[in-house]
């Protein structure tokens, strides 16, 4: 890589997690239930009924986990705060034990020179607010979310510089209101766009409040960006690709960063009677709540072809870990997905495409003129704990290396990239896929039934340690 400019000195070499996926301690120290605590107990919702009651017990092993981060040399650690740990019923007086846990975590990170990147919302809505007014479906959440955010701003403004507002609103709400695979498991496109509009307003209000309380910090949403490709150069495929980019990506990104919705998509939704209700003042609020940077969660590209009326509608995602089982998914009349014959896939049918990451970063930096941070990127696979506690995850090293190389190329192309948080630090609970789909640099000895929860450094741990130490990719 001699011809490429080196990674900047201040580059945030990081790794990431989310509260529900690592903490466990689901009902400890005053925490209230989240929608995930409830949903995962409903038979048939997750792989072998797995849930985050214990997860990888990070709540009780935080010191050990941070010590491993320090050993690895991490410069940044992205984690999320569990809203119902702070407000057991969603609002009111904060639970001091919850705040104290995150304060201990933040202090432990800072003491080791690791920059905390704090995500305000990674899907674990307080169950109380879901019950009371339907969560994201009510405008009442805008005030409650702001109150929760301001509580964290006031407590941590002096310690945390980098903040993420909403994590993957697009992916979470697609599952929640279109596929019916995340709580509240609804399949209704009108309600989907209505909930998204309210989430945009909540995001903007939280960012506006941030300016006042954390004037020297940076905040932005993390977006699950799967750049669209056309299946061919046929104009019909090009049009399908344009439709998909607007309705699966720019709908969110334009709302966050430009304070407006993309034209053709909005028009199409109006024709369907599925456009969100836009009240006076809404668009002005979106315009006032623009982010400082875009958090990019990149895993794969998607390839689209045309889809005549009567064709394929939305389909479930692959939760089996068996290759070739993901059906095509789309909107009749607009687009549908097809496998990309040029790309290898993971066991969950996720296309492995490092060039797609370079394209993703360039599209975003060019369209929105904002700095970017990779807030997630990684490979979920079955890992084997071998003889002598070895985990030989060379496939993960290859994935991470090629994607980091793509980041470097994107920076050479002119993209301002603040950092790269690999998903994930330790193994985690993969929401619908249980503990079998592993992402971590650190293996956690547990499966759906449980386990010792022992931490074991994988081969990728030592590889990333070397990269961080050198500050560049080693050949
Ligand atoms: C993102 C989420 O969707 O990708 C993470 O922000 C998640 O929480 C990750 O774990 C990988 O997805 P999955 O379904 O393989 O766990």
Tab-separated table of C-alpha atoms and ligand atoms in Angstrom:
chain	number	residue	atom	x	y	z
A	1	UNK	CA	0.000	0.000	0.000
A	2	UNK	CA	3.062	2.216	-0.380
A	3	UNK	CA	1.328	4.478	-2.886
A	4	UNK	CA	-1.498	5.306	-0.460
A	5	UNK	CA	-1.286	8.104	2.073
A	6	UNK	CA	-0.936	6.784	5.625
A	7	UNK	CA	-3.884	6.753	8.004
A	8	UNK	CA	-4.054	10.093	9.862
A	9	UNK	CA	-2.322	10.258	13.228
A	10	UNK	CA	-5.645	10.964	14.978
A	11	UNK	CA	-7.506	8.121	13.223
A	12	UNK	CA	-9.852	6.416	15.675
A	13	UNK	CA	-9.000	2.728	15.458
A	14	UNK	CA	-12.018	1.331	17.189
A	15	UNK	CA	-14.468	-1.449	17.868
A	16	UNK	CA	-18.150	-1.392	18.749
A	17	UNK	CA	-20.990	-3.017	20.667
A	18	UNK	CA	-24.576	-2.347	21.734
A	19	UNK	CA	-26.132	-2.581	25.190
A	20	UNK	CA	-28.654	-5.356	24.585
A	21	UNK	CA	-26.118	-7.455	22.705
A	22	UNK	CA	-23.437	-7.470	25.410
A	23	UNK	CA	-24.607	-6.288	28.804
A	24	UNK	CA	-27.004	-8.889	30.152
A	25	UNK	CA	-28.112	-7.914	33.686
A	26	UNK	CA	-31.458	-7.251	32.111
A	27	UNK	CA	-33.283	-6.640	35.400
A	28	UNK	CA	-30.398	-5.614	37.628
A	29	UNK	CA	-29.861	-2.339	39.544
A	30	UNK	CA	-33.243	-0.906	38.719
A	31	UNK	CA	-33.232	-1.420	34.945
A	32	UNK	CA	-36.685	-1.556	33.367
A	33	UNK	CA	-37.564	-3.927	30.526
A	34	UNK	CA	-36.947	-2.910	26.930
A	35	UNK	CA	-39.007	-4.086	23.981
A	36	UNK	CA	-36.262	-6.635	23.282
A	37	UNK	CA	-36.521	-8.134	26.769
A	38	UNK	CA	-40.166	-8.794	26.010
A	39	UNK	CA	-39.978	-9.704	22.335
A	40	UNK	CA	-37.261	-12.346	22.632
A	41	UNK	CA	-39.399	-14.259	25.159
A	42	UNK	CA	-42.122	-14.781	22.554
A	43	UNK	CA	-41.605	-18.278	21.106
A	44	UNK	CA	-40.308	-18.348	17.536
A	45	UNK	CA	-38.942	-14.804	17.379
A	46	UNK	CA	-35.206	-15.604	17.638
A	47	UNK	CA	-32.787	-18.430	16.860
A	48	UNK	CA	-33.433	-21.198	19.395
A	49	UNK	CA	-35.155	-18.676	21.653
A	50	UNK	CA	-31.892	-16.870	22.412
A	51	UNK	CA	-32.119	-13.609	24.349
A	52	UNK	CA	-29.989	-10.974	26.049
A	53	UNK	CA	-30.859	-11.752	29.676
A	54	UNK	CA	-27.202	-12.618	30.270
A	55	UNK	CA	-25.743	-11.807	26.819
A	56	UNK	CA	-21.952	-11.847	27.316
A	57	UNK	CA	-22.351	-10.434	30.831
A	58	UNK	CA	-20.464	-7.244	30.014
A	59	UNK	CA	-22.371	-5.469	32.783
A	60	UNK	CA	-20.463	-7.549	35.328
A	61	UNK	CA	-17.235	-7.983	33.336
A	62	UNK	CA	-16.778	-4.442	32.107
A	63	UNK	CA	-13.357	-3.983	33.748
A	64	UNK	CA	-12.045	-7.164	32.189
A	65	UNK	CA	-13.379	-6.160	28.763
A	66	UNK	CA	-11.848	-2.691	28.944
A	67	UNK	CA	-8.529	-4.231	30.001
A	68	UNK	CA	-8.640	-6.345	26.831
A	69	UNK	CA	-9.390	-3.224	24.763
A	70	UNK	CA	-6.369	-1.518	26.285
A	71	UNK	CA	-4.190	-4.551	25.609
A	72	UNK	CA	-5.309	-4.482	22.009
A	73	UNK	CA	-4.471	-0.784	21.750
A	74	UNK	CA	-7.936	0.455	20.791
A	75	UNK	CA	-8.177	4.208	20.309
A	76	UNK	CA	-11.997	4.274	20.413
A	77	UNK	CA	-14.796	2.123	21.764
A	78	UNK	CA	-18.355	2.578	20.592
A	79	UNK	CA	-21.059	1.365	22.973
A	80	UNK	CA	-24.714	2.164	23.502
A	81	UNK	CA	-26.585	3.269	26.579
A	82	UNK	CA	-29.699	1.305	27.449
A	83	UNK	CA	-32.531	3.843	27.761
A	84	UNK	CA	-34.514	1.685	30.251
A	85	UNK	CA	-31.398	1.350	32.416
A	86	UNK	CA	-31.481	5.138	32.822
A	87	UNK	CA	-35.277	5.553	32.819
A	88	UNK	CA	-36.898	2.227	33.778
A	89	UNK	CA	-40.277	3.467	32.592
A	90	UNK	CA	-38.948	5.722	29.837
A	91	UNK	CA	-39.084	9.105	31.571
A	92	UNK	CA	-39.135	10.803	34.949
A	93	UNK	CA	-36.253	10.670	37.402
A	94	UNK	CA	-33.088	8.955	36.212
A	95	UNK	CA	-31.914	5.733	37.817
A	96	UNK	CA	-28.576	6.659	39.381
A	97	UNK	CA	-27.287	3.069	39.299
A	98	UNK	CA	-27.717	3.044	35.518
A	99	UNK	CA	-25.889	6.332	35.039
A	100	UNK	CA	-23.157	5.170	37.404
A	101	UNK	CA	-22.497	2.043	35.317
A	102	UNK	CA	-21.858	4.073	32.170
A	103	UNK	CA	-19.790	6.571	34.121
A	104	UNK	CA	-17.555	3.751	35.344
A	105	UNK	CA	-17.239	2.465	31.777
A	106	UNK	CA	-16.414	5.919	30.379
A	107	UNK	CA	-13.889	6.583	33.144
A	108	UNK	CA	-12.257	3.195	32.591
A	109	UNK	CA	-11.919	3.964	28.863
A	110	UNK	CA	-10.553	7.459	29.392
A	111	UNK	CA	-8.045	6.194	31.943
A	112	UNK	CA	-6.594	3.977	29.199
A	113	UNK	CA	-6.648	6.630	26.492
A	114	UNK	CA	-9.634	5.089	24.684
A	115	UNK	CA	-12.090	7.600	23.210
A	116	UNK	CA	-15.685	6.716	24.143
A	117	UNK	CA	-18.194	6.877	21.263
A	118	UNK	CA	-21.607	6.893	22.923
A	119	UNK	CA	-24.709	5.687	21.057
A	120	UNK	CA	-27.904	7.062	22.555
A	121	UNK	CA	-30.282	4.555	21.002
A	122	UNK	CA	-29.507	1.083	19.715
A	123	UNK	CA	-33.064	-0.300	19.475
A	124	UNK	CA	-33.837	-1.021	23.136
A	125	UNK	CA	-36.946	1.139	23.560
A	126	UNK	CA	-38.347	1.127	27.107
A	127	UNK	CA	-41.255	-1.326	27.051
A	128	UNK	CA	-43.263	1.194	29.081
A	129	UNK	CA	-43.229	3.707	26.209
A	130	UNK	CA	-44.112	1.056	23.655
A	131	UNK	CA	-47.096	0.093	25.817
A	132	UNK	CA	-48.123	3.632	26.637
A	133	UNK	CA	-48.151	5.173	23.176
A	134	UNK	CA	-46.595	2.810	20.654
A	135	UNK	CA	-42.987	4.054	20.817
A	136	UNK	CA	-41.921	5.607	17.522
A	137	UNK	CA	-45.518	5.768	16.340
A	138	UNK	CA	-46.376	8.669	18.645
A	139	UNK	CA	-45.028	12.196	18.609
A	140	UNK	CA	-44.964	11.997	22.400
A	141	UNK	CA	-41.675	10.174	22.062
A	142	UNK	CA	-39.958	13.327	20.816
A	143	UNK	CA	-40.061	14.931	24.280
A	144	UNK	CA	-39.233	11.726	26.105
A	145	UNK	CA	-36.258	10.994	23.868
A	146	UNK	CA	-34.987	14.541	24.283
A	147	UNK	CA	-35.290	14.296	28.070
A	148	UNK	CA	-33.334	11.028	28.041
A	149	UNK	CA	-30.647	12.480	25.755
A	150	UNK	CA	-30.282	15.695	27.748
A	151	UNK	CA	-29.838	13.642	30.924
A	152	UNK	CA	-26.852	11.937	29.290
A	153	UNK	CA	-25.519	15.161	27.762
A	154	UNK	CA	-25.537	16.843	31.154
A	155	UNK	CA	-23.836	13.943	32.842
A	156	UNK	CA	-21.183	13.151	30.224
A	157	UNK	CA	-20.621	16.361	28.214
A	158	UNK	CA	-17.211	16.844	29.804
A	159	UNK	CA	-16.061	13.301	29.108
A	160	UNK	CA	-17.567	12.166	25.814
A	161	UNK	CA	-16.795	13.971	22.569
A	162	UNK	CA	-18.293	11.582	19.971
A	163	UNK	CA	-21.997	10.753	20.097
A	164	UNK	CA	-24.288	8.686	17.900
A	165	UNK	CA	-27.974	9.614	18.006
A	166	UNK	CA	-30.036	6.780	16.472
A	167	UNK	CA	-28.425	3.532	15.377
A	168	UNK	CA	-29.709	2.138	12.090
A	169	UNK	CA	-33.157	3.677	12.226
A	170	UNK	CA	-33.570	2.408	8.668
A	171	UNK	CA	-32.714	-1.223	9.368
A	172	UNK	CA	-34.412	-1.434	12.761
A	173	UNK	CA	-37.694	0.120	11.618
A	174	UNK	CA	-37.692	-1.875	8.369
A	175	UNK	CA	-37.590	-4.999	10.499
A	176	UNK	CA	-40.051	-3.594	13.042
A	177	UNK	CA	-42.710	-2.226	10.655
A	178	UNK	CA	-42.203	-3.937	7.293
A	179	UNK	CA	-40.713	-7.402	7.814
A	180	UNK	CA	-42.285	-7.924	11.229
A	181	UNK	CA	-39.058	-9.396	12.607
A	182	UNK	CA	-38.182	-6.801	15.285
A	183	UNK	CA	-40.566	-5.523	17.962
A	184	UNK	CA	-43.388	-4.525	17.624
A	185	UNK	CA	-43.432	-6.930	14.645
A	186	UNK	CA	-45.779	-4.997	12.371
A	187	UNK	CA	-46.046	-5.318	8.575
A	188	UNK	CA	-47.545	-2.058	7.361
A	189	UNK	CA	-45.763	0.371	5.041
A	190	UNK	CA	-47.854	3.396	5.994
A	191	UNK	CA	-47.063	2.899	9.673
A	192	UNK	CA	-43.436	2.305	8.715
A	193	UNK	CA	-43.056	5.711	7.070
A	194	UNK	CA	-45.071	7.411	9.811
A	195	UNK	CA	-42.788	5.965	12.518
A	196	UNK	CA	-39.702	6.942	10.548
A	197	UNK	CA	-40.885	10.537	10.217
A	198	UNK	CA	-41.346	10.763	13.977
A	199	UNK	CA	-37.915	9.219	14.537
A	200	UNK	CA	-36.395	11.883	12.235
A	201	UNK	CA	-38.063	14.587	14.308
A	202	UNK	CA	-36.784	13.010	17.547
A	203	UNK	CA	-33.306	12.757	16.051
A	204	UNK	CA	-33.358	16.419	15.018
A	205	UNK	CA	-34.610	17.572	18.420
A	206	UNK	CA	-31.896	15.548	20.148
A	207	UNK	CA	-29.254	17.133	17.919
A	208	UNK	CA	-30.603	20.635	18.549
A	209	UNK	CA	-30.394	20.049	22.295
A	210	UNK	CA	-26.870	18.673	21.869
A	211	UNK	CA	-25.665	22.032	20.499
A	212	UNK	CA	-26.647	23.673	23.749
A	213	UNK	CA	-25.373	21.028	26.159
A	214	UNK	CA	-22.304	19.606	24.399
A	215	UNK	CA	-21.039	22.539	22.334
A	216	UNK	CA	-17.635	20.978	21.691
A	217	UNK	CA	-18.890	17.503	20.845
A	218	UNK	CA	-19.802	15.867	17.555
A	219	UNK	CA	-23.045	14.014	16.952
A	220	UNK	CA	-24.615	12.115	14.073
A	221	UNK	CA	-26.847	9.127	13.382
A	222	UNK	CA	-25.412	5.741	12.388
A	223	UNK	CA	-26.939	4.637	9.144
A	224	UNK	CA	-27.014	1.065	7.814
A	225	UNK	CA	-25.753	1.913	4.359
A	226	UNK	CA	-26.039	-0.847	1.782
A	227	UNK	CA	-25.213	0.978	-1.445
A	228	UNK	CA	-27.370	-0.055	-4.396
A	229	UNK	CA	-25.931	-1.472	-7.612
A	230	UNK	CA	-27.852	-2.051	-10.860
A	231	UNK	CA	-27.927	-5.681	-12.002
A	232	UNK	CA	-26.904	-4.563	-15.498
A	233	UNK	CA	-26.555	-1.495	-17.663
A	234	UNK	CA	-30.092	-1.998	-18.990
A	235	UNK	CA	-31.964	1.287	-18.413
A	236	UNK	CA	-34.700	-0.656	-16.583
A	237	UNK	CA	-32.096	-1.941	-14.112
A	238	UNK	CA	-30.597	1.526	-13.780
A	239	UNK	CA	-34.043	2.879	-12.938
A	240	UNK	CA	-34.617	0.080	-10.408
A	241	UNK	CA	-31.271	0.957	-8.823
A	242	UNK	CA	-32.242	4.664	-8.637
A	243	UNK	CA	-35.587	3.721	-7.073
A	244	UNK	CA	-33.871	1.521	-4.508
A	245	UNK	CA	-31.234	4.107	-3.622
A	246	UNK	CA	-33.984	6.686	-2.955
A	247	UNK	CA	-36.371	4.415	-1.050
A	248	UNK	CA	-33.864	2.366	0.922
A	249	UNK	CA	-31.085	4.896	1.521
A	250	UNK	CA	-31.561	8.555	0.571
A	251	UNK	CA	-34.961	8.667	2.295
A	252	UNK	CA	-33.073	8.563	5.605
A	253	UNK	CA	-29.837	10.262	4.667
A	254	UNK	CA	-31.506	13.231	2.945
A	255	UNK	CA	-33.871	13.660	5.897
A	256	UNK	CA	-30.955	13.663	8.354
A	257	UNK	CA	-28.470	15.712	6.371
A	258	UNK	CA	-30.507	17.897	4.010
A	259	UNK	CA	-33.751	18.190	5.977
A	260	UNK	CA	-35.896	16.978	3.081
A	261	UNK	CA	-37.142	13.808	1.409
A	262	UNK	CA	-36.025	12.671	-2.048
A	263	UNK	CA	-38.424	13.803	-4.743
A	264	UNK	CA	-39.502	10.697	-6.647
A	265	UNK	CA	-39.765	8.570	-3.514
A	266	UNK	CA	-41.956	11.138	-1.757
A	267	UNK	CA	-44.139	11.464	-4.808
A	268	UNK	CA	-44.507	7.703	-5.142
A	269	UNK	CA	-45.475	7.353	-1.464
A	270	UNK	CA	-48.059	10.118	-1.817
A	271	UNK	CA	-49.591	8.297	-4.757
A	272	UNK	CA	-49.795	5.128	-2.648
A	273	UNK	CA	-51.356	7.047	0.244
A	274	UNK	CA	-48.356	5.977	2.363
A	275	UNK	CA	-46.455	9.228	2.786
A	276	UNK	CA	-45.981	10.394	6.389
A	277	UNK	CA	-48.052	13.213	7.778
A	278	UNK	CA	-45.885	16.335	7.675
A	279	UNK	CA	-47.105	19.019	10.079
A	280	UNK	CA	-46.142	22.700	9.936
A	281	UNK	CA	-42.730	23.109	11.528
A	282	UNK	CA	-41.590	19.537	10.885
A	283	UNK	CA	-39.307	20.272	7.962
A	284	UNK	CA	-37.905	23.358	9.696
A	285	UNK	CA	-37.008	21.169	12.680
A	286	UNK	CA	-35.268	18.646	10.428
A	287	UNK	CA	-33.277	21.459	8.848
A	288	UNK	CA	-32.203	22.672	12.302
A	289	UNK	CA	-31.106	19.230	13.467
A	290	UNK	CA	-28.408	18.390	10.966
A	291	UNK	CA	-25.563	16.151	12.122
A	292	UNK	CA	-21.852	16.943	12.422
A	293	UNK	CA	-20.851	13.678	10.787
A	294	UNK	CA	-22.494	10.550	9.425
A	295	UNK	CA	-21.923	7.253	11.186
A	296	UNK	CA	-21.723	4.549	8.553
A	297	UNK	CA	-22.546	0.936	9.322
A	298	UNK	CA	-21.358	-0.908	6.244
A	299	UNK	CA	-21.667	-4.645	5.715
A	300	UNK	CA	-22.640	-5.253	2.070
A	301	UNK	CA	-23.940	-3.849	-1.181
A	302	UNK	CA	-27.294	-4.853	-2.680
A	303	UNK	CA	-27.929	-5.386	-6.374
A	304	UNK	CA	-31.258	-4.486	-7.962
A	305	UNK	CA	-33.228	-5.302	-11.057
A	306	UNK	CA	-36.626	-4.177	-12.238
A	307	UNK	CA	-39.712	-5.727	-10.679
A	308	UNK	CA	-42.936	-5.468	-12.654
A	309	UNK	CA	-46.211	-4.962	-10.797
A	310	UNK	CA	-47.309	-8.240	-9.303
A	311	UNK	CA	-43.662	-9.171	-8.675
A	312	UNK	CA	-41.701	-9.892	-5.512
A	313	UNK	CA	-42.559	-7.995	-2.287
A	314	UNK	CA	-40.482	-7.702	0.878
A	315	UNK	CA	-39.121	-10.971	2.247
A	316	UNK	CA	-37.553	-12.151	5.488
A	317	UNK	CA	-33.816	-11.903	5.972
A	318	UNK	CA	-31.554	-14.942	6.374
A	319	UNK	CA	-31.406	-16.011	10.014
A	320	UNK	CA	-30.369	-19.588	9.320
A	321	UNK	CA	-26.664	-19.301	8.553
A	322	UNK	CA	-27.258	-21.471	5.483
A	323	UNK	CA	-25.974	-20.079	2.208
A	324	UNK	CA	-28.377	-19.432	-0.631
A	325	UNK	CA	-31.545	-19.367	1.472
A	326	UNK	CA	-32.327	-15.629	1.259
A	327	UNK	CA	-35.270	-14.936	-1.062
A	328	UNK	CA	-35.405	-11.926	-3.362
A	329	UNK	CA	-36.964	-8.870	-1.757
A	330	UNK	CA	-38.433	-5.700	-3.249
A	331	UNK	CA	-41.369	-3.466	-4.078
A	332	UNK	CA	-43.467	-4.481	-7.081
A	333	UNK	CA	-43.251	-1.812	-9.758
A	334	UNK	CA	-39.991	-0.380	-8.397
A	335	UNK	CA	-37.169	-2.846	-7.719
A	336	UNK	CA	-36.127	-6.216	-6.342
A	337	UNK	CA	-32.844	-7.673	-5.157
A	338	UNK	CA	-30.815	-10.241	-7.084
A	339	UNK	CA	-27.566	-11.969	-6.083
A	340	UNK	CA	-24.465	-10.278	-7.480
A	341	UNK	CA	-22.594	-12.934	-9.492
A	342	UNK	CA	-19.313	-11.048	-9.024
A	343	UNK	CA	-19.292	-11.309	-5.233
A	344	UNK	CA	-18.683	-14.035	-2.674
A	345	UNK	CA	-21.111	-14.179	0.234
A	346	UNK	CA	-20.971	-15.055	3.918
A	347	UNK	CA	-22.964	-17.967	5.312
A	348	UNK	CA	-25.801	-15.491	5.927
A	349	UNK	CA	-25.790	-14.504	2.228
A	350	UNK	CA	-24.213	-11.107	2.908
A	351	UNK	CA	-22.181	-10.052	-0.143
A	352	UNK	CA	-18.521	-9.461	0.686
A	353	UNK	CA	-17.614	-6.279	-1.159
A	354	UNK	CA	-14.799	-4.046	0.053
A	355	UNK	CA	-14.979	-1.898	-3.097
A	356	UNK	CA	-18.606	-1.268	-2.117
A	357	UNK	CA	-17.308	0.355	1.037
A	358	UNK	CA	-15.140	2.756	-0.936
A	359	UNK	CA	-18.165	3.552	-3.107
A	360	UNK	CA	-20.339	4.018	-0.006
A	361	UNK	CA	-17.918	6.477	1.567
A	362	UNK	CA	-17.497	8.454	-1.643
A	363	UNK	CA	-21.233	8.691	-2.329
A	364	UNK	CA	-21.948	9.955	1.176
A	365	UNK	CA	-19.045	12.388	1.422
A	366	UNK	CA	-19.816	13.822	-1.974
A	367	UNK	CA	-23.622	14.148	-1.555
A	368	UNK	CA	-23.611	15.495	1.999
A	369	UNK	CA	-20.183	17.147	2.374
A	370	UNK	CA	-19.810	15.826	5.913
A	371	UNK	CA	-17.075	13.893	7.697
A	372	UNK	CA	-17.802	10.190	8.098
A	373	UNK	CA	-17.059	7.580	10.716
A	374	UNK	CA	-17.329	3.859	10.168
A	375	UNK	CA	-19.378	2.998	13.227
A	376	UNK	CA	-19.756	-0.679	12.224
A	377	UNK	CA	-18.131	-3.069	9.775
A	378	UNK	CA	-17.303	-6.698	10.283
A	379	UNK	CA	-17.960	-10.310	9.462
A	380	UNK	CA	-20.444	-12.526	11.268
A	381	UNK	CA	-19.394	-16.185	11.023
A	382	UNK	CA	-19.347	-19.510	12.834
A	383	UNK	CA	-16.019	-19.535	14.710
A	384	UNK	CA	-14.446	-22.646	16.184
A	385	UNK	CA	-12.685	-22.657	19.520
A	386	UNK	CA	-9.778	-24.985	18.786
A	387	UNK	CA	-7.052	-26.802	20.692
A	388	UNK	CA	-5.133	-24.645	23.152
A	389	UNK	CA	-7.750	-21.880	23.057
A	390	UNK	CA	-6.997	-20.887	19.469
A	391	UNK	CA	-9.581	-19.253	17.237
A	392	UNK	CA	-8.213	-19.260	13.728
A	393	UNK	CA	-10.447	-16.579	12.130
A	394	UNK	CA	-8.278	-15.793	9.122
A	395	UNK	CA	-11.454	-15.178	7.060
A	396	UNK	CA	-12.313	-12.304	9.412
A	397	UNK	CA	-8.817	-10.863	9.135
A	398	UNK	CA	-9.115	-10.976	5.334
A	399	UNK	CA	-12.491	-9.219	5.507
A	400	UNK	CA	-11.329	-6.480	7.875
A	401	UNK	CA	-8.071	-5.933	6.027
A	402	UNK	CA	-9.736	-5.474	2.650
A	403	UNK	CA	-12.311	-3.103	4.109
A	404	UNK	CA	-9.701	-1.030	5.926
A	405	UNK	CA	-7.804	-0.840	2.666
A	406	UNK	CA	-10.991	0.464	1.025
A	407	UNK	CA	-11.214	3.126	3.760
A	408	UNK	CA	-7.693	4.202	2.969
A	409	UNK	CA	-8.522	4.401	-0.715
A	410	UNK	CA	-11.645	6.443	0.044
A	411	UNK	CA	-9.535	8.860	2.075
A	412	UNK	CA	-7.172	9.117	-0.866
A	413	UNK	CA	-10.262	9.931	-2.955
A	414	UNK	CA	-10.899	12.871	-0.621
A	415	UNK	CA	-13.240	11.466	2.019
A	416	UNK	CA	-12.757	12.786	5.550
A	417	UNK	CA	-12.922	9.640	7.693
A	418	UNK	CA	-12.699	10.124	11.442
A	419	UNK	CA	-12.296	6.493	12.360
A	420	UNK	CA	-13.230	2.873	11.969
A	421	UNK	CA	-15.148	0.917	14.605
A	422	UNK	CA	-15.092	-2.759	13.765
A	423	UNK	CA	-18.179	-4.719	14.691
A	424	UNK	CA	-17.651	-6.089	17.287
A	425	UNK	CA	-15.149	-6.100	20.154
A	426	UNK	CA	-16.231	-9.263	21.969
A	427	UNK	CA	-18.652	-11.745	20.482
A	428	UNK	CA	-22.201	-10.518	20.972
A	429	UNK	CA	-25.803	-11.651	20.725
A	430	UNK	CA	-26.764	-11.258	17.073
A	431	UNK	CA	-30.377	-10.100	17.585
A	432	UNK	CA	-32.263	-12.750	15.607
A	433	UNK	CA	-29.370	-15.170	15.019
A	434	UNK	CA	-28.390	-15.975	18.576
A	435	UNK	CA	-24.794	-16.506	19.718
A	436	UNK	CA	-23.776	-18.709	16.786
A	437	UNK	CA	-23.155	-15.691	14.509
A	438	UNK	CA	-19.940	-14.301	15.908
A	439	UNK	CA	-18.314	-10.961	15.097
A	440	UNK	CA	-15.777	-10.323	17.845
A	441	UNK	CA	-12.003	-10.025	18.150
A	442	UNK	CA	-12.577	-11.743	21.480
A	443	UNK	CA	-14.338	-15.091	21.578
A	444	UNK	CA	-16.867	-15.532	24.368
A	445	UNK	CA	-17.403	-19.077	25.542
A	446	UNK	CA	-21.150	-19.348	25.385
A	447	UNK	CA	-23.865	-20.665	23.086
A	448	UNK	CA	-27.679	-20.604	23.140
A	449	UNK	CA	-27.689	-22.698	26.308
A	450	UNK	CA	-25.065	-20.640	28.145
A	451	UNK	CA	-21.411	-21.296	28.947
A	452	UNK	CA	-18.475	-20.199	31.067
A	453	UNK	CA	-18.448	-16.690	29.476
A	454	UNK	CA	-14.655	-16.889	29.442
A	455	UNK	CA	-12.940	-14.396	27.073
A	456	UNK	CA	-10.465	-15.807	24.520
A	457	UNK	CA	-8.409	-13.672	22.137
A	458	UNK	CA	-8.948	-14.697	18.510
A	459	UNK	CA	-6.256	-14.527	15.840
A	460	UNK	CA	-7.939	-11.322	14.591
A	461	UNK	CA	-7.293	-9.771	18.019
A	462	UNK	CA	-3.536	-10.058	17.552
A	463	UNK	CA	-3.786	-8.918	13.939
A	464	UNK	CA	-5.732	-5.727	14.805
A	465	UNK	CA	-3.345	-5.079	17.691
A	466	UNK	CA	-0.442	-5.064	15.206
A	467	UNK	CA	-2.273	-2.819	12.748
A	468	UNK	CA	-3.140	-0.274	15.429
A	469	UNK	CA	0.409	-0.300	16.737
A	470	UNK	CA	1.846	0.270	13.258
A	471	UNK	CA	-0.883	2.772	12.297
A	472	UNK	CA	-1.174	1.166	8.872
A	473	UNK	CA	-2.054	-2.113	7.209
A	474	UNK	CA	0.744	-4.631	7.203
A	475	UNK	CA	1.328	-6.744	4.104
B	1	LIG	C1	-26.280	-3.917	12.604
B	1	LIG	C2	-26.552	-3.610	14.032
B	1	LIG	O1	-27.500	-4.171	11.986
B	1	LIG	O2	-25.489	-4.971	12.264
B	1	LIG	C3	-25.858	-4.524	14.991
B	1	LIG	O3	-26.372	-2.262	14.349
B	1	LIG	C4	-25.864	-5.928	14.441
B	1	LIG	O4	-26.465	-4.399	16.237
B	1	LIG	C5	-25.014	-5.918	13.185
B	1	LIG	O5	-25.428	-6.925	15.309
B	1	LIG	C6	-24.948	-7.254	12.494
B	1	LIG	O6	-26.212	-7.747	12.239
B	1	LIG	P1	-26.605	-9.224	12.664
B	1	LIG	O7	-28.025	-9.365	12.294
B	1	LIG	O8	-25.720	-10.126	11.896
B	1	LIG	O9	-26.360	-9.294	14.141
